[in-house]
Amino acid sequence: MSSRQQVLSASRRKARMRLAVAATALVFALIVGRLASIQVLSHDRYKRLADAQHTHRVVMEARRGRILDRNGFLLAGNRAVVSFEVYWPSVPRGEGHLIDSLASRLGDRAMVGVPVDRRGRNQIIARNIPYEDVSDLLEGNLPLGVNWTVGSRRTYPLGDLAASVVGRCRDGALEGLESKLNSLLAGKDGQRYVQRSAYPGLSMTDPEAENLLPRDGIDVMLTIDSRFQCIVQRELAKAVQRSGSRWGSAVVVDPRNGDVLAMGNYPVRAGNGSLAMNYAVQGYHEPGSTFKIVTLSACLEEGAVIPSDTFDCSRGQIAVADRTISDCHRFGPLSVEEILSHSSNVGTIKMANLLDDEVFYCYCRDFGFGSKTGVELPGESEGILKPPDQWSGVSKASIAIGQEVTVTPLQLAMAYAAIANGGVLYQPRLVAASRSEEGWRNWATFPLHRVLSEETSREIRRMLATAVREGTGTTARIPQVAVGGKTGTAERLSVGTGEYLSAFAGMVPAHHPSVVVVVVIDSPESEYRFGSALAAPVFKDVVSSMLATEPEIALGPYRSTEDELAARGPR
Amino acid sequence: MRAEIGRRNRILLMVTFVLLVVGTLAVYSASSFISIRQSSDAGSFHYLLGHLQRICVGLVVGTVAYLLPQRTWRALSPWLFLMALILLASTVVPGNPFAPRIKGASRWVVVGPLRLMPSELVRFSYVLLVAALVSQGQVSLRRPWGFVSIAVLGMIPALIMIFQPDFAGASYLTAVMIVLMFLAEARLSHLLLLVLFLLSLAAVGILSSRYRMHRILGYGHPTEHVQEENFQPYQACIALGSGGLQGRGLGQGRQQRGFLPEAFSDFILAVVGEETGFVGATLLLSLMFVLCLCGWTIAADADDLFSQITAGGLTASIAMGVAIHTGVVTRLLPATGMPLPLISWGGTNIIVTLASIGLLARMGRGGR
């Protein structure tokens, strides 16, 4: 190699080296530019994408408040349930049979067949299995790729007992108290932001995020006594089935404070398995003769009638406007007491005629008819009670005997409770107490207003006792215990179809009641249509069973000497 | 002059040291989660300890490289190349118990706890071999046959790598080969022909492999195939992008928790970029650039041809490693697995890079 060539070669190498340096600088500049574009210009977009895959909001379910009966029995509670899910990409190759065997261990409760038919990446294997059923499975090793989550599910340990009162909470659909008290029961779900890893099970709570603990729902204790509730539902079911009726409803109320001790309906469930109507507050009907105590109360309280008055029942017929209203029997002159105990329409109308329209209407309102009772249940009906300016010529006479007016079984029970407790109308109470963080807190009872004086109500209780002892209500008689009550037979609103409604409203013990029971059964077969034939025996069976369960009922609420004397009363 | 040379070597060594520290931190941050998840005995330190061990081995090897005179390297180079070639060839021998398939490719020679990547050794020894052949006047790249023989020497291992398969490694080696030939005065017309020939080969290679085809397709359509071919680069961009200008803070990266596969080796720049932001990533690249500049000036200032070509080839090798890694992470290149020199976890790479820097420092010292 000549020296000229060597010089040439060296300078060529230098030139090429410089080019290489320039190329290196160019490449680094390009990369830095690219980094700037990704990290600075597109930062927001990538940050969103990153947050989306890293941060995960987990809802922490609040425990729904429990519903207890007055004895502390659980009517609605929660149970831990487990759901299984498989994430197929995490299932190692050749371990699919482990998923199959899990599915077959879950048996009928698995939502997939065996062998498992793969669908998508995430597949639910089973949902809402009671925790205790699978706890052994969870303690062992689950196959790789299977995830499980614990949730909570509403349960009703006593089944359909008090179902129409308690209601149901299923998949977000609420009924009954579950709906009305939802704001108390629901509590508030918490939330937690989790920094996820790409591997299931390796995640951590982000301490800087807005994490909220759940606030559990409030437990409530009802005034319902499951023992009485059970009796009521059993007797109603028997009666409705035996008589071929459409529906039946019964309410048991403590007249001293308006507590609803039992509220039963039959059928409990509609044809499709969902809850049927709560007839006790929604099933309005014409009350028939049970309403006559309103007329009687008004007359006695106003002084229009005194107990010793007699009325000529004009052989069981009376002309009102263009109609003639008749009795079952051709009664002659009857005392006030006899009018009630024989349930004479004519006599009752004659008494009502002594009253001013407006006054009579006010008494109906004061007994709570034509307006909601305010019970803690959704969808309550107020019934129909027309004001006097809408009355026709027969309206007053019809209302006096419980027609042209509609009431709910609960309204009727509260009205009888007013007579039972000495004349004060109460708002029915379903919730006895609720439990907040400080402990159980009793809910107030609501006396609304006085309807009658003590004397008038005592007089009416005496007459009701007579009606059961010797009048139309003899089928409601219970040995050893004085029963007061009134039967009712109403032709259904659709007049002339031959459909009737059999009712009985009564109280035990008659002179100083500790319970009021109303039984209403709609459209029985015709042999059972009279209140005395169907509703009164149901009343008797219900009260007999209640007495067997809680004999103190027969003693009345409290017994002072004065009350003793009053109970004997002027005979 | 001597003072300046001394200063350049100090800069080279300091930059190397700083990069090793940065790399150690980055490897720990990127691997601790995976390490714990794999529940090794070392807790979160499993990969960190391995990395430190390799750095120690690399420092010893680098020191040896610094101490050996150039003529020893020149004499050793054919034997080194031959040994590397044999190791490389052994990986494609079917049924070789020392070359298991890892993630679908047999790129490693595994003997007990030792894991060696022959392709790294081949690249290193090829640079030395070419420098030796050219500097001793045995081959002249200006002549066609000289050109062809050097090219064939480089393409034999490249071909073996394709059978591993390691298409990226083969590309890397051929790229180093072309730069090396360019520096060693190959004729531009020859180089152009060679490049055209290689491109046509590459086209055939890509079209013949479904896997590579998908990688390239994924590169062309970044938003599609996100779950499959494009997953890694997509996640790398999320890491970089969410880091922003200043980053999320050391140890605060989220992508290495399983979202970014191979976070501590093939995608470590993404972790650095997420935790230290654009500022940190740019600083790191600047250090890399300073390292390369040192290499280039050493090559330019070297007294003998062997040193010039060796230094140039090794610098090109490091620079291209950086370029490929960052190119993949920033999605300028199709997805492939390439460690970032001096930073990534990856035994052979770090040892070979430290050996290269030892050699560079030797040549930067002047004398023979």
Short mmCIF file of C-alpha atoms in Angstrom, two decimals, chain A residues 8-10 12-17 19-21 24-28 30-40 42-47 49-51 53-55 121 195-200 202 204, chain B residues 33-34 37 142 181-183 185-186 188 227 234-235 237-238 240-245 254-255 257-259 273-274 277-278 281-282 285 288-289 292-293 296 299-300 305 308 319 322-323 326 330-332:
data_model
loop_
_atom_site.label_atom_id
_atom_site.label_comp_id
_atom_site.label_asym_id
_atom_site.label_seq_id
_atom_site.Cartn_x
_atom_site.Cartn_y
_atom_site.Cartn_z
CA LEU A 8 -6.54 8.63 1.22
CA SER A 9 -7.75 5.62 3.20
CA ALA A 10 -7.32 7.41 6.51
CA ARG A 12 -12.01 8.26 3.99
CA ARG A 13 -12.27 6.52 7.34
CA LYS A 14 -12.42 9.90 9.10
CA ALA A 15 -15.20 11.05 6.80
CA ARG A 16 -17.18 7.87 7.28
CA MET A 17 -16.70 8.09 11.04
CA LEU A 19 -21.07 10.37 9.08
CA ALA A 20 -21.61 7.66 11.68
CA VAL A 21 -21.56 10.24 14.49
CA THR A 24 -26.11 8.45 15.74
CA ALA A 25 -27.08 12.01 16.68
CA LEU A 26 -29.96 11.88 14.20
CA VAL A 27 -31.27 8.59 15.59
CA PHE A 28 -31.12 9.85 19.17
CA LEU A 30 -35.58 11.08 16.44
CA ILE A 31 -36.14 8.95 19.53
CA VAL A 32 -36.24 11.93 21.86
CA GLY A 33 -38.75 13.57 19.53
CA ARG A 34 -40.85 10.45 19.57
CA LEU A 35 -40.69 10.29 23.36
CA ALA A 36 -41.82 13.91 23.54
CA SER A 37 -44.76 13.15 21.31
CA ILE A 38 -45.83 10.15 23.41
CA GLN A 39 -45.02 11.45 26.88
CA VAL A 40 -45.81 15.12 26.59
CA SER A 42 -50.33 12.44 24.18
CA HIS A 43 -49.95 12.31 27.95
CA ASP A 44 -53.64 12.88 28.69
CA ARG A 45 -54.81 10.19 26.35
CA TYR A 46 -52.39 7.58 27.66
CA LYS A 47 -53.09 8.56 31.24
CA LEU A 49 -55.97 4.51 29.11
CA ALA A 50 -53.66 3.69 32.02
CA ASP A 51 -56.22 4.69 34.64
CA GLN A 53 -56.77 -0.51 33.16
CA HIS A 54 -55.25 0.13 36.59
CA THR A 55 -57.89 1.71 38.71
CA ARG A 121 -63.35 -14.95 28.25
CA GLN A 195 -55.00 -0.51 41.95
CA ARG A 196 -55.14 -3.64 39.92
CA SER A 197 -52.38 -5.84 38.72
CA ALA A 198 -52.77 -7.97 35.65
CA TYR A 199 -53.08 -11.00 37.91
CA PRO A 200 -56.30 -11.77 39.71
CA LEU A 202 -52.99 -9.26 43.49
CA MET A 204 -54.35 -3.22 46.51
CA PHE B 33 -43.69 -7.23 41.68
CA ILE B 34 -43.04 -10.16 39.38
CA ARG B 37 -45.53 -13.01 42.52
CA ARG B 142 -12.29 -2.58 -1.38
CA MET B 181 -17.99 -2.68 6.53
CA PHE B 182 -18.86 0.94 5.93
CA LEU B 183 -16.31 2.06 8.50
CA GLU B 185 -13.97 1.38 3.72
CA ALA B 186 -16.15 -1.01 1.76
CA LEU B 188 -20.58 2.12 -1.45
CA GLN B 227 -54.68 -8.04 22.64
CA TYR B 234 -49.24 -0.78 23.24
CA GLN B 235 -48.65 -1.31 26.94
CA CYS B 237 -46.77 3.38 25.13
CA ILE B 238 -49.32 3.49 27.94
CA LEU B 240 -44.49 6.08 28.70
CA GLY B 241 -47.54 8.24 28.05
CA SER B 242 -48.93 7.98 31.56
CA GLY B 243 -45.53 9.00 32.89
CA GLY B 244 -45.90 12.40 31.29
CA LEU B 245 -43.27 15.07 31.62
CA ARG B 254 -48.03 0.60 37.56
CA GLN B 255 -47.43 -1.01 34.21
CA ARG B 257 -47.52 -5.10 37.64
CA GLY B 258 -48.10 -7.63 34.95
CA PHE B 259 -49.40 -5.32 32.25
CA GLY B 273 -40.25 6.63 31.24
CA GLU B 274 -43.29 5.93 33.42
CA GLY B 277 -41.17 10.87 32.79
CA PHE B 278 -39.90 12.50 29.64
CA ALA B 281 -35.98 9.14 29.77
CA THR B 282 -34.29 11.97 27.90
CA LEU B 285 -30.77 8.72 26.41
CA MET B 288 -26.31 6.87 26.22
CA PHE B 289 -25.48 9.41 23.55
CA CYS B 292 -21.62 6.60 22.03
CA LEU B 293 -19.82 9.88 21.37
CA TRP B 296 -16.85 7.33 18.20
CA ALA B 299 -12.47 5.17 17.15
CA ALA B 300 -11.56 8.33 15.28
CA LEU B 305 -6.48 0.38 12.16
CA GLN B 308 -10.24 2.13 14.88
CA ALA B 319 -25.71 2.49 19.64
CA VAL B 322 -30.08 1.38 22.18
CA ALA B 323 -31.80 2.37 18.95
CA THR B 326 -36.03 2.48 22.20
CA THR B 330 -41.75 3.85 21.35
CA ARG B 331 -43.34 1.79 18.59
CA LEU B 332 -41.06 3.12 15.85
#
